[in-house]
Amino acid sequence: MAFFFFFDNENICDFVKSIFLENGFDCNVSAAVQPKGLPLYMVKNRGFFNACVEGVRFVVVAVLGEESFDAEALARQIKKYEQVLTRPVAFLFRNSSNAQRKSLIQERVPFIAPTSLIYLPFLGVALQNQNRAAGVRNKDDHDLPKKMTPQGQLLFLYMLYKVKDSYVTKARAAQETGLNAMAVSRYSRELEKLGLVRLQENGRSILMTCSDNGTSLVEKAKPYLINPIKKRIIVTKDNLKETFPKAGESALSAKTMLTAPRIDAYACQKKDLSPNVIDYTAGLRWFSKLELIEVQIWSYNPSLFAVDGVVDPLSLYMSLKEFKDERVVGCLEKMMETVQW
């Protein structure tokens, strides 16, 4: 299958910029001069554009004429472009099939296919956009998200606990949360739509701050928050070498008068758990409860907001709020009433 592109330079700049803006990313695009030191086939019928998305600069190579498709050849061309241009490079195609896009991804060739997919591994971005080129907009496109994603919740907790009523740049938020710049940009806009944060331009930077303080902000966020627990496993104490913050009833007992559970619970994200840890959930009858520990695997890093070796109260609340035990529910409500947000 051949590729065709029929826009002039100005339209391509506007077109590429709009793709990123519609997905919530700050973006600037401008026409670039044709680079020297490249073979004729790598510059003929191709347009070159400088792009900057969330502070990351790269070059977009638009395929302007008809070309045969060869993902391996395009992968080699990307390497050559990057050697000459000394920055990341992505192709811009007008049309592409599912099979072609799959082969490009397998070869890790960055590309923008406006009708369907943005794949930029150097930015950590892979976005689907099936209806854009046809001008079809889903009626729910502008609706508020029903629930936060784990990354969105991580960013919200960072704003709640660390930023409060001060201001922070997206770059600093990315550095302190471990999220990439694109994720911070995307989820800050999502939080803005939910009325949880405010974004303010400051020269070339965008500053973020909480839209409310304390309890009112937490109450506004509650309907959108998720349970951070992805999985629970049971391990033996001597098999767990890492130190993780207390979670579950163990954490609640540290904050209230709740009696501590017989099996202590701790939380971590999957990548921090040793692959050598053995899950004994199916064989509990062979162990004394005093030998065991429950490990909750969370969808974000619980250690980021832990205090005194205990997970943060809002995440703890979300992990226990569906509990049926009246003692747990009562202590959970008491904890939430006493937290100084």
mmCIF file of C-alpha atoms in Angstrom:
data_model
loop_
_atom_site.group_PDB
_atom_site.id
_atom_site.type_symbol
_atom_site.label_atom_id
_atom_site.label_comp_id
_atom_site.label_asym_id
_atom_site.label_seq_id
_atom_site.Cartn_x
_atom_site.Cartn_y
_atom_site.Cartn_z
ATOM 1 C CA MET A 1 0.000 0.000 0.000
ATOM 2 C CA ALA A 2 1.277 3.465 -0.861
ATOM 3 C CA PHE A 3 1.020 6.564 1.317
ATOM 4 C CA PHE A 4 -0.262 9.939 0.146
ATOM 5 C CA PHE A 5 -0.151 13.368 1.734
ATOM 6 C CA PHE A 6 -1.535 16.414 0.005
ATOM 7 C CA PHE A 7 -1.280 19.315 2.484
ATOM 8 C CA ASP A 8 1.095 22.250 2.103
ATOM 9 C CA ASN A 9 3.587 23.067 4.860
ATOM 10 C CA GLU A 10 1.338 25.482 6.736
ATOM 11 C CA ASN A 11 -1.546 23.047 6.782
ATOM 12 C CA ILE A 12 0.692 20.224 7.953
ATOM 13 C CA CYS A 13 1.938 22.352 10.867
ATOM 14 C CA ASP A 14 -1.617 23.193 11.917
ATOM 15 C CA PHE A 15 -2.731 19.615 11.386
ATOM 16 C CA VAL A 16 0.001 18.042 13.523
ATOM 17 C CA LYS A 17 -0.410 20.665 16.222
ATOM 18 C CA SER A 18 -4.159 20.060 16.391
ATOM 19 C CA ILE A 19 -3.648 16.311 16.834
ATOM 20 C CA PHE A 20 -1.659 16.856 20.030
ATOM 21 C CA LEU A 21 -3.781 19.717 21.346
ATOM 22 C CA GLU A 22 -6.925 17.623 20.994
ATOM 23 C CA ASN A 23 -5.268 14.954 23.120
ATOM 24 C CA GLY A 24 -4.364 17.473 25.820
ATOM 25 C CA PHE A 25 -0.699 18.130 25.055
ATOM 26 C CA ASP A 26 1.047 21.473 24.621
ATOM 27 C CA CYS A 27 2.607 21.498 21.168
ATOM 28 C CA ASN A 28 4.396 23.759 18.694
ATOM 29 C CA VAL A 29 5.172 22.780 15.097
ATOM 30 C CA SER A 30 7.080 24.718 12.438
ATOM 31 C CA ALA A 31 8.474 23.962 8.984
ATOM 32 C CA ALA A 32 12.163 23.019 8.925
ATOM 33 C CA VAL A 33 14.755 23.336 6.181
ATOM 34 C CA GLN A 34 15.571 20.205 4.231
ATOM 35 C CA PRO A 35 18.524 18.540 5.975
ATOM 36 C CA LYS A 36 21.822 17.994 4.215
ATOM 37 C CA GLY A 37 23.937 14.865 4.250
ATOM 38 C CA LEU A 38 21.093 12.466 3.454
ATOM 39 C CA PRO A 39 20.496 10.262 0.389
ATOM 40 C CA LEU A 40 18.111 11.662 -2.212
ATOM 41 C CA TYR A 41 15.415 9.061 -1.487
ATOM 42 C CA MET A 42 15.275 10.253 2.144
ATOM 43 C CA VAL A 43 14.543 13.883 1.233
ATOM 44 C CA LYS A 44 12.662 13.661 -2.079
ATOM 45 C CA ASN A 45 8.887 14.099 -1.689
ATOM 46 C CA ARG A 46 9.270 14.489 2.056
ATOM 47 C CA GLY A 47 8.597 17.474 4.273
ATOM 48 C CA PHE A 48 10.495 18.215 7.471
ATOM 49 C CA PHE A 49 8.978 19.872 10.532
ATOM 50 C CA ASN A 50 10.304 20.796 13.958
ATOM 51 C CA ALA A 51 7.953 19.763 16.749
ATOM 52 C CA CYS A 52 8.030 20.427 20.476
ATOM 53 C CA VAL A 53 5.570 18.524 22.667
ATOM 54 C CA GLU A 54 5.653 19.195 26.412
ATOM 55 C CA GLY A 55 9.218 20.464 26.081
ATOM 56 C CA VAL A 56 10.480 17.445 24.112
ATOM 57 C CA ARG A 57 11.837 18.403 20.688
ATOM 58 C CA PHE A 58 11.729 16.069 17.709
ATOM 59 C CA VAL A 59 11.457 16.141 13.913
ATOM 60 C CA VAL A 60 8.392 15.080 11.944
ATOM 61 C CA VAL A 61 9.083 13.681 8.464
ATOM 62 C CA ALA A 62 5.915 13.921 6.364
ATOM 63 C CA VAL A 63 5.632 11.528 3.434
ATOM 64 C CA LEU A 64 4.371 13.792 0.640
ATOM 65 C CA GLY A 65 4.443 11.421 -2.317
ATOM 66 C CA GLU A 66 3.714 7.812 -3.165
ATOM 67 C CA GLU A 67 5.988 5.221 -1.587
ATOM 68 C CA SER A 68 6.007 1.469 -1.162
ATOM 69 C CA PHE A 69 5.848 0.206 2.401
ATOM 70 C CA ASP A 70 8.755 -1.541 4.139
ATOM 71 C CA ALA A 71 8.835 -1.272 7.945
ATOM 72 C CA GLU A 72 12.406 -2.555 8.221
ATOM 73 C CA ALA A 73 13.611 0.006 5.673
ATOM 74 C CA LEU A 74 11.767 2.775 7.519
ATOM 75 C CA ALA A 75 13.419 1.661 10.769
ATOM 76 C CA ARG A 76 16.836 2.003 9.133
ATOM 77 C CA GLN A 77 15.863 5.427 7.798
ATOM 78 C CA ILE A 78 14.830 6.580 11.272
ATOM 79 C CA LYS A 79 18.297 5.719 12.596
ATOM 80 C CA LYS A 80 19.946 7.628 9.757
ATOM 81 C CA TYR A 81 17.683 10.650 10.264
ATOM 82 C CA GLU A 82 18.461 10.697 13.990
ATOM 83 C CA GLN A 83 22.204 10.540 13.329
ATOM 84 C CA VAL A 84 22.028 13.563 11.038
ATOM 85 C CA LEU A 85 19.369 15.572 12.887
ATOM 86 C CA THR A 86 20.599 14.668 16.410
ATOM 87 C CA ARG A 87 17.101 14.375 17.831
ATOM 88 C CA PRO A 88 14.191 11.899 17.751
ATOM 89 C CA VAL A 89 12.293 11.545 14.467
ATOM 90 C CA ALA A 90 8.745 10.405 13.629
ATOM 91 C CA PHE A 91 7.081 9.741 10.280
ATOM 92 C CA LEU A 92 3.757 11.333 9.368
ATOM 93 C CA PHE A 93 1.538 9.206 7.107
ATOM 94 C CA ARG A 94 -1.821 10.094 5.622
ATOM 95 C CA ASN A 95 -3.112 6.526 5.316
ATOM 96 C CA SER A 96 -2.043 3.210 6.802
ATOM 97 C CA SER A 97 -3.517 -0.240 7.333
ATOM 98 C CA ASN A 98 -3.710 -2.108 10.630
ATOM 99 C CA ALA A 99 -1.042 -4.533 9.430
ATOM 100 C CA GLN A 100 1.298 -1.695 8.458
ATOM 101 C CA ARG A 101 0.874 0.072 11.782
ATOM 102 C CA LYS A 102 1.492 -3.193 13.621
ATOM 103 C CA SER A 103 4.709 -3.805 11.700
ATOM 104 C CA LEU A 104 5.883 -0.244 12.398
ATOM 105 C CA ILE A 105 5.293 -0.750 16.114
ATOM 106 C CA GLN A 106 7.128 -4.079 16.036
ATOM 107 C CA GLU A 107 10.106 -2.278 14.495
ATOM 108 C CA ARG A 108 9.662 0.581 17.016
ATOM 109 C CA VAL A 109 9.336 3.138 14.224
ATOM 110 C CA PRO A 110 7.786 6.333 15.646
ATOM 111 C CA PHE A 111 4.897 7.555 13.515
ATOM 112 C CA ILE A 112 1.764 9.663 13.398
ATOM 113 C CA ALA A 113 -1.163 8.182 11.485
ATOM 114 C CA PRO A 114 -3.776 10.939 11.922
ATOM 115 C CA THR A 115 -6.795 8.744 11.257
ATOM 116 C CA SER A 116 -5.911 6.113 13.797
ATOM 117 C CA LEU A 117 -2.786 6.209 15.945
ATOM 118 C CA ILE A 118 0.050 8.269 17.381
ATOM 119 C CA TYR A 119 3.030 6.089 18.302
ATOM 120 C CA LEU A 120 5.973 7.982 19.773
ATOM 121 C CA PRO A 121 7.967 5.642 22.050
ATOM 122 C CA PHE A 122 10.543 8.340 22.844
ATOM 123 C CA LEU A 123 7.693 10.256 24.531
ATOM 124 C CA GLY A 124 6.015 7.209 26.022
ATOM 125 C CA VAL A 125 2.919 7.899 23.919
ATOM 126 C CA ALA A 126 0.604 5.561 22.025
ATOM 127 C CA LEU A 127 -2.801 7.111 21.384
ATOM 128 C CA GLN A 128 -5.673 5.754 19.343
ATOM 129 C CA ASN A 129 -7.966 8.179 17.556
ATOM 130 C CA GLN A 130 -10.234 6.253 15.225
ATOM 131 C CA ASN A 131 -12.699 8.934 14.154
ATOM 132 C CA ARG A 132 -10.661 12.080 13.776
ATOM 133 C CA ALA A 133 -9.990 12.198 10.037
ATOM 134 C CA ALA A 134 -13.588 11.505 9.144
ATOM 135 C CA GLY A 135 -14.660 14.413 11.309
ATOM 136 C CA VAL A 136 -16.646 12.087 13.560
ATOM 137 C CA ARG A 137 -16.639 13.009 17.222
ATOM 138 C CA ASN A 138 -17.922 10.650 19.863
ATOM 139 C CA LYS A 139 -20.739 12.280 21.800
ATOM 140 C CA ASP A 140 -18.905 11.446 25.022
ATOM 141 C CA ASP A 141 -15.610 13.051 23.932
ATOM 142 C CA HIS A 142 -16.131 16.047 26.184
ATOM 143 C CA ASP A 143 -17.783 14.231 29.090
ATOM 144 C CA LEU A 144 -16.004 14.054 32.404
ATOM 145 C CA PRO A 145 -14.166 10.781 33.033
ATOM 146 C CA LYS A 146 -16.166 8.372 35.179
ATOM 147 C CA LYS A 147 -13.098 7.322 37.157
ATOM 148 C CA MET A 148 -9.489 8.394 37.398
ATOM 149 C CA THR A 149 -6.768 6.259 35.911
ATOM 150 C CA PRO A 150 -3.998 5.101 38.285
ATOM 151 C CA GLN A 151 -1.676 7.764 36.828
ATOM 152 C CA GLY A 152 -4.345 10.431 37.172
ATOM 153 C CA GLN A 153 -4.963 9.444 40.790
ATOM 154 C CA LEU A 154 -1.232 9.488 41.495
ATOM 155 C CA LEU A 155 -1.032 13.040 40.163
ATOM 156 C CA PHE A 156 -4.072 14.089 42.203
ATOM 157 C CA LEU A 157 -2.574 12.678 45.405
ATOM 158 C CA TYR A 158 0.646 14.532 44.674
ATOM 159 C CA MET A 159 -1.303 17.780 44.303
ATOM 160 C CA LEU A 160 -3.312 17.073 47.465
ATOM 161 C CA TYR A 161 -0.414 16.127 49.732
ATOM 162 C CA LYS A 162 2.600 17.944 48.305
ATOM 163 C CA VAL A 163 1.408 21.006 46.402
ATOM 164 C CA LYS A 164 -1.772 22.083 48.232
ATOM 165 C CA ASP A 165 -2.314 25.815 47.602
ATOM 166 C CA SER A 166 1.179 26.473 46.241
ATOM 167 C CA TYR A 167 2.122 26.205 42.550
ATOM 168 C CA VAL A 168 4.206 23.620 40.723
ATOM 169 C CA THR A 169 5.425 23.290 37.151
ATOM 170 C CA LYS A 170 4.558 20.219 35.119
ATOM 171 C CA ALA A 171 8.255 19.417 34.811
ATOM 172 C CA ARG A 172 8.712 19.358 38.578
ATOM 173 C CA ALA A 173 5.541 17.305 39.038
ATOM 174 C CA ALA A 174 6.880 14.769 36.548
ATOM 175 C CA GLN A 175 10.222 14.605 38.354
ATOM 176 C CA GLU A 176 8.690 14.146 41.801
ATOM 177 C CA THR A 177 5.986 11.629 40.850
ATOM 178 C CA GLY A 178 7.983 9.541 38.388
ATOM 179 C CA LEU A 179 5.391 10.180 35.666
ATOM 180 C CA ASN A 180 6.607 11.285 32.253
ATOM 181 C CA ALA A 181 5.905 14.816 31.018
ATOM 182 C CA MET A 182 3.213 13.660 28.614
ATOM 183 C CA ALA A 183 1.311 11.868 31.373
ATOM 184 C CA VAL A 184 1.464 14.907 33.659
ATOM 185 C CA SER A 185 0.161 17.125 30.867
ATOM 186 C CA ARG A 186 -2.666 14.783 29.968
ATOM 187 C CA TYR A 187 -3.832 14.045 33.504
ATOM 188 C CA SER A 188 -3.476 17.618 34.726
ATOM 189 C CA ARG A 189 -5.986 18.618 32.063
ATOM 190 C CA GLU A 190 -8.231 15.758 33.144
ATOM 191 C CA LEU A 191 -8.041 16.924 36.760
ATOM 192 C CA GLU A 192 -8.768 20.458 35.593
ATOM 193 C CA LYS A 193 -11.955 19.245 33.865
ATOM 194 C CA LEU A 194 -12.985 17.582 37.121
ATOM 195 C CA GLY A 195 -12.509 20.882 38.943
ATOM 196 C CA LEU A 196 -9.731 19.493 41.142
ATOM 197 C CA VAL A 197 -6.771 21.536 39.905
ATOM 198 C CA ARG A 198 -6.252 24.893 38.234
ATOM 199 C CA LEU A 199 -3.757 25.484 35.433
ATOM 200 C CA GLN A 200 -2.161 28.894 35.010
ATOM 201 C CA GLU A 201 0.147 30.080 32.259
ATOM 202 C CA ASN A 202 3.409 31.597 33.455
ATOM 203 C CA GLY A 203 5.485 32.645 30.480
ATOM 204 C CA ARG A 204 6.317 29.463 28.589
ATOM 205 C CA SER A 205 5.430 27.241 31.537
ATOM 206 C CA ILE A 206 2.108 26.084 32.915
ATOM 207 C CA LEU A 207 1.727 26.061 36.686
ATOM 208 C CA MET A 208 -0.609 23.762 38.590
ATOM 209 C CA THR A 209 -2.336 24.242 41.922
ATOM 210 C CA CYS A 210 -5.262 22.673 43.778
ATOM 211 C CA SER A 211 -8.664 24.231 43.105
ATOM 212 C CA ASP A 212 -9.761 23.816 46.731
ATOM 213 C CA ASN A 213 -8.293 23.140 50.125
ATOM 214 C CA GLY A 214 -8.652 20.242 52.510
ATOM 215 C CA THR A 215 -11.899 18.365 53.018
ATOM 216 C CA SER A 216 -13.808 20.121 50.232
ATOM 217 C CA LEU A 217 -11.217 19.023 47.660
ATOM 218 C CA VAL A 218 -11.253 15.441 48.948
ATOM 219 C CA GLU A 219 -15.055 15.280 48.872
ATOM 220 C CA LYS A 220 -15.096 16.643 45.336
ATOM 221 C CA ALA A 221 -12.590 13.981 44.253
ATOM 222 C CA LYS A 222 -14.150 10.952 45.963
ATOM 223 C CA PRO A 223 -16.598 9.987 43.167
ATOM 224 C CA TYR A 224 -13.696 9.694 40.713
ATOM 225 C CA LEU A 225 -11.168 7.867 42.885
ATOM 226 C CA ILE A 226 -10.328 4.191 42.383
ATOM 227 C CA ASN A 227 -9.297 1.347 44.656
ATOM 228 C CA PRO A 228 -5.504 1.186 44.186
ATOM 229 C CA ILE A 229 -5.283 -2.554 44.907
ATOM 230 C CA LYS A 230 -4.713 -4.690 41.816
ATOM 231 C CA LYS A 231 -3.917 -7.953 43.576
ATOM 232 C CA ARG A 232 -3.315 -9.477 46.999
ATOM 233 C CA ILE A 233 -0.826 -12.221 47.762
ATOM 234 C CA ILE A 234 0.224 -13.998 50.945
ATOM 235 C CA VAL A 235 3.938 -14.481 51.592
ATOM 236 C CA THR A 236 6.038 -15.668 54.487
ATOM 237 C CA LYS A 237 7.851 -13.085 56.577
ATOM 238 C CA ASP A 238 11.259 -14.580 55.881
ATOM 239 C CA ASN A 239 10.546 -14.527 52.131
ATOM 240 C CA LEU A 240 9.888 -10.770 52.030
ATOM 241 C CA LYS A 241 13.151 -8.840 52.157
ATOM 242 C CA GLU A 242 11.859 -5.417 51.107
ATOM 243 C CA THR A 243 10.389 -2.811 53.455
ATOM 244 C CA PHE A 244 6.963 -1.560 52.379
ATOM 245 C CA PRO A 245 4.429 0.742 54.103
ATOM 246 C CA LYS A 246 1.601 -0.774 56.129
ATOM 247 C CA ALA A 247 -1.725 -1.044 54.316
ATOM 248 C CA GLY A 248 -5.251 -2.359 54.836
ATOM 249 C CA GLU A 249 -6.388 -3.092 58.386
ATOM 250 C CA SER A 250 -2.777 -2.909 59.581
ATOM 251 C CA ALA A 251 -2.573 0.713 58.438
ATOM 252 C CA LEU A 252 -6.001 1.533 59.841
ATOM 253 C CA SER A 253 -5.071 0.027 63.210
ATOM 254 C CA ALA A 254 -1.997 2.284 63.251
ATOM 255 C CA LYS A 255 -4.229 5.333 62.794
ATOM 256 C CA THR A 256 -7.235 4.358 64.961
ATOM 257 C CA MET A 257 -8.269 2.098 67.845
ATOM 258 C CA LEU A 258 -8.945 -0.825 65.489
ATOM 259 C CA THR A 259 -7.374 -4.070 66.667
ATOM 260 C CA ALA A 260 -4.465 -5.095 64.456
ATOM 261 C CA PRO A 261 -5.176 -8.059 62.157
ATOM 262 C CA ARG A 262 -3.473 -11.399 62.746
ATOM 263 C CA ILE A 263 -1.837 -11.157 59.321
ATOM 264 C CA ASP A 264 -0.154 -7.795 58.744
ATOM 265 C CA ALA A 265 -0.697 -6.110 55.377
ATOM 266 C CA TYR A 266 1.777 -4.060 53.360
ATOM 267 C CA ALA A 267 1.551 -2.351 49.969
ATOM 268 C CA CYS A 268 3.905 -1.978 47.024
ATOM 269 C CA GLN A 269 3.860 -1.560 43.279
ATOM 270 C CA LYS A 270 4.573 -4.649 41.209
ATOM 271 C CA LYS A 271 8.024 -3.583 40.008
ATOM 272 C CA ASP A 272 9.262 -3.223 43.606
ATOM 273 C CA LEU A 273 8.348 -6.788 44.545
ATOM 274 C CA SER A 274 11.067 -9.390 44.090
ATOM 275 C CA PRO A 275 10.227 -12.004 41.441
ATOM 276 C CA ASN A 276 11.498 -14.608 43.898
ATOM 277 C CA VAL A 277 8.638 -13.995 46.340
ATOM 278 C CA ILE A 278 6.318 -17.013 46.564
ATOM 279 C CA ASP A 279 2.538 -16.591 46.862
ATOM 280 C CA TYR A 280 1.156 -19.004 49.466
ATOM 281 C CA THR A 281 -2.479 -17.895 49.200
ATOM 282 C CA ALA A 282 -3.576 -21.377 48.135
ATOM 283 C CA GLY A 283 -1.629 -23.086 50.935
ATOM 284 C CA LEU A 284 -2.503 -21.034 54.021
ATOM 285 C CA ARG A 285 -3.451 -24.085 56.077
ATOM 286 C CA TRP A 286 0.185 -25.169 56.192
ATOM 287 C CA PHE A 287 1.346 -22.018 57.979
ATOM 288 C CA SER A 288 0.773 -20.242 61.250
ATOM 289 C CA LYS A 289 -0.740 -16.811 60.672
ATOM 290 C CA LEU A 290 2.134 -15.361 62.672
ATOM 291 C CA GLU A 291 4.488 -16.449 59.874
ATOM 292 C CA LEU A 292 2.533 -14.734 57.094
ATOM 293 C CA ILE A 293 2.199 -11.278 55.546
ATOM 294 C CA GLU A 294 -0.371 -9.978 53.084
ATOM 295 C CA VAL A 295 1.163 -7.960 50.256
ATOM 296 C CA GLN A 296 -1.155 -5.668 48.330
ATOM 297 C CA ILE A 297 0.077 -4.879 44.834
ATOM 298 C CA TRP A 298 -1.049 -1.346 43.976
ATOM 299 C CA SER A 299 -1.511 0.341 40.620
ATOM 300 C CA TYR A 300 0.743 3.216 41.727
ATOM 301 C CA ASN A 301 3.611 3.569 44.174
ATOM 302 C CA PRO A 302 2.182 3.662 47.740
ATOM 303 C CA SER A 303 5.529 4.706 49.195
ATOM 304 C CA LEU A 304 5.363 8.151 47.555
ATOM 305 C CA PHE A 305 2.832 9.479 50.049
ATOM 306 C CA ALA A 306 3.385 7.140 52.990
ATOM 307 C CA VAL A 307 4.064 8.750 56.370
ATOM 308 C CA ASP A 308 5.660 6.941 59.321
ATOM 309 C CA GLY A 309 5.577 3.674 57.414
ATOM 310 C CA VAL A 310 1.828 3.826 56.708
ATOM 311 C CA VAL A 311 0.091 4.385 53.351
ATOM 312 C CA ASP A 312 -1.672 7.701 52.783
ATOM 313 C CA PRO A 313 -5.182 8.047 54.276
ATOM 314 C CA LEU A 314 -7.100 8.701 51.059
ATOM 315 C CA SER A 315 -5.684 5.652 49.277
ATOM 316 C CA LEU A 316 -6.308 3.631 52.434
ATOM 317 C CA TYR A 317 -9.903 4.830 52.463
ATOM 318 C CA MET A 318 -10.422 3.789 48.842
ATOM 319 C CA SER A 319 -8.927 0.350 49.524
ATOM 320 C CA LEU A 320 -11.231 -0.329 52.498
ATOM 321 C CA LYS A 321 -14.448 1.584 51.825
ATOM 322 C CA GLU A 322 -16.275 -1.499 50.479
ATOM 323 C CA PHE A 323 -15.445 -3.503 53.610
ATOM 324 C CA LYS A 324 -18.497 -5.109 55.266
ATOM 325 C CA ASP A 325 -17.041 -5.262 58.780
ATOM 326 C CA GLU A 326 -18.745 -2.524 60.827
ATOM 327 C CA ARG A 327 -15.670 -2.101 63.024
ATOM 328 C CA VAL A 328 -13.531 -1.338 59.991
ATOM 329 C CA VAL A 329 -16.133 0.994 58.473
ATOM 330 C CA GLY A 330 -16.516 2.907 61.739
ATOM 331 C CA CYS A 331 -12.773 3.349 62.229
ATOM 332 C CA LEU A 332 -12.360 4.336 58.580
ATOM 333 C CA GLU A 333 -14.925 7.107 58.945
ATOM 334 C CA LYS A 334 -13.288 8.248 62.181
ATOM 335 C CA MET A 335 -9.898 8.404 60.473
ATOM 336 C CA MET A 336 -11.270 10.504 57.606
ATOM 337 C CA GLU A 337 -12.816 12.944 60.090
ATOM 338 C CA THR A 338 -9.519 13.502 61.879
ATOM 339 C CA VAL A 339 -7.147 13.782 58.899
ATOM 340 C CA GLN A 340 -5.621 17.239 58.488
ATOM 341 C CA TRP A 341 -5.665 17.600 54.721
#
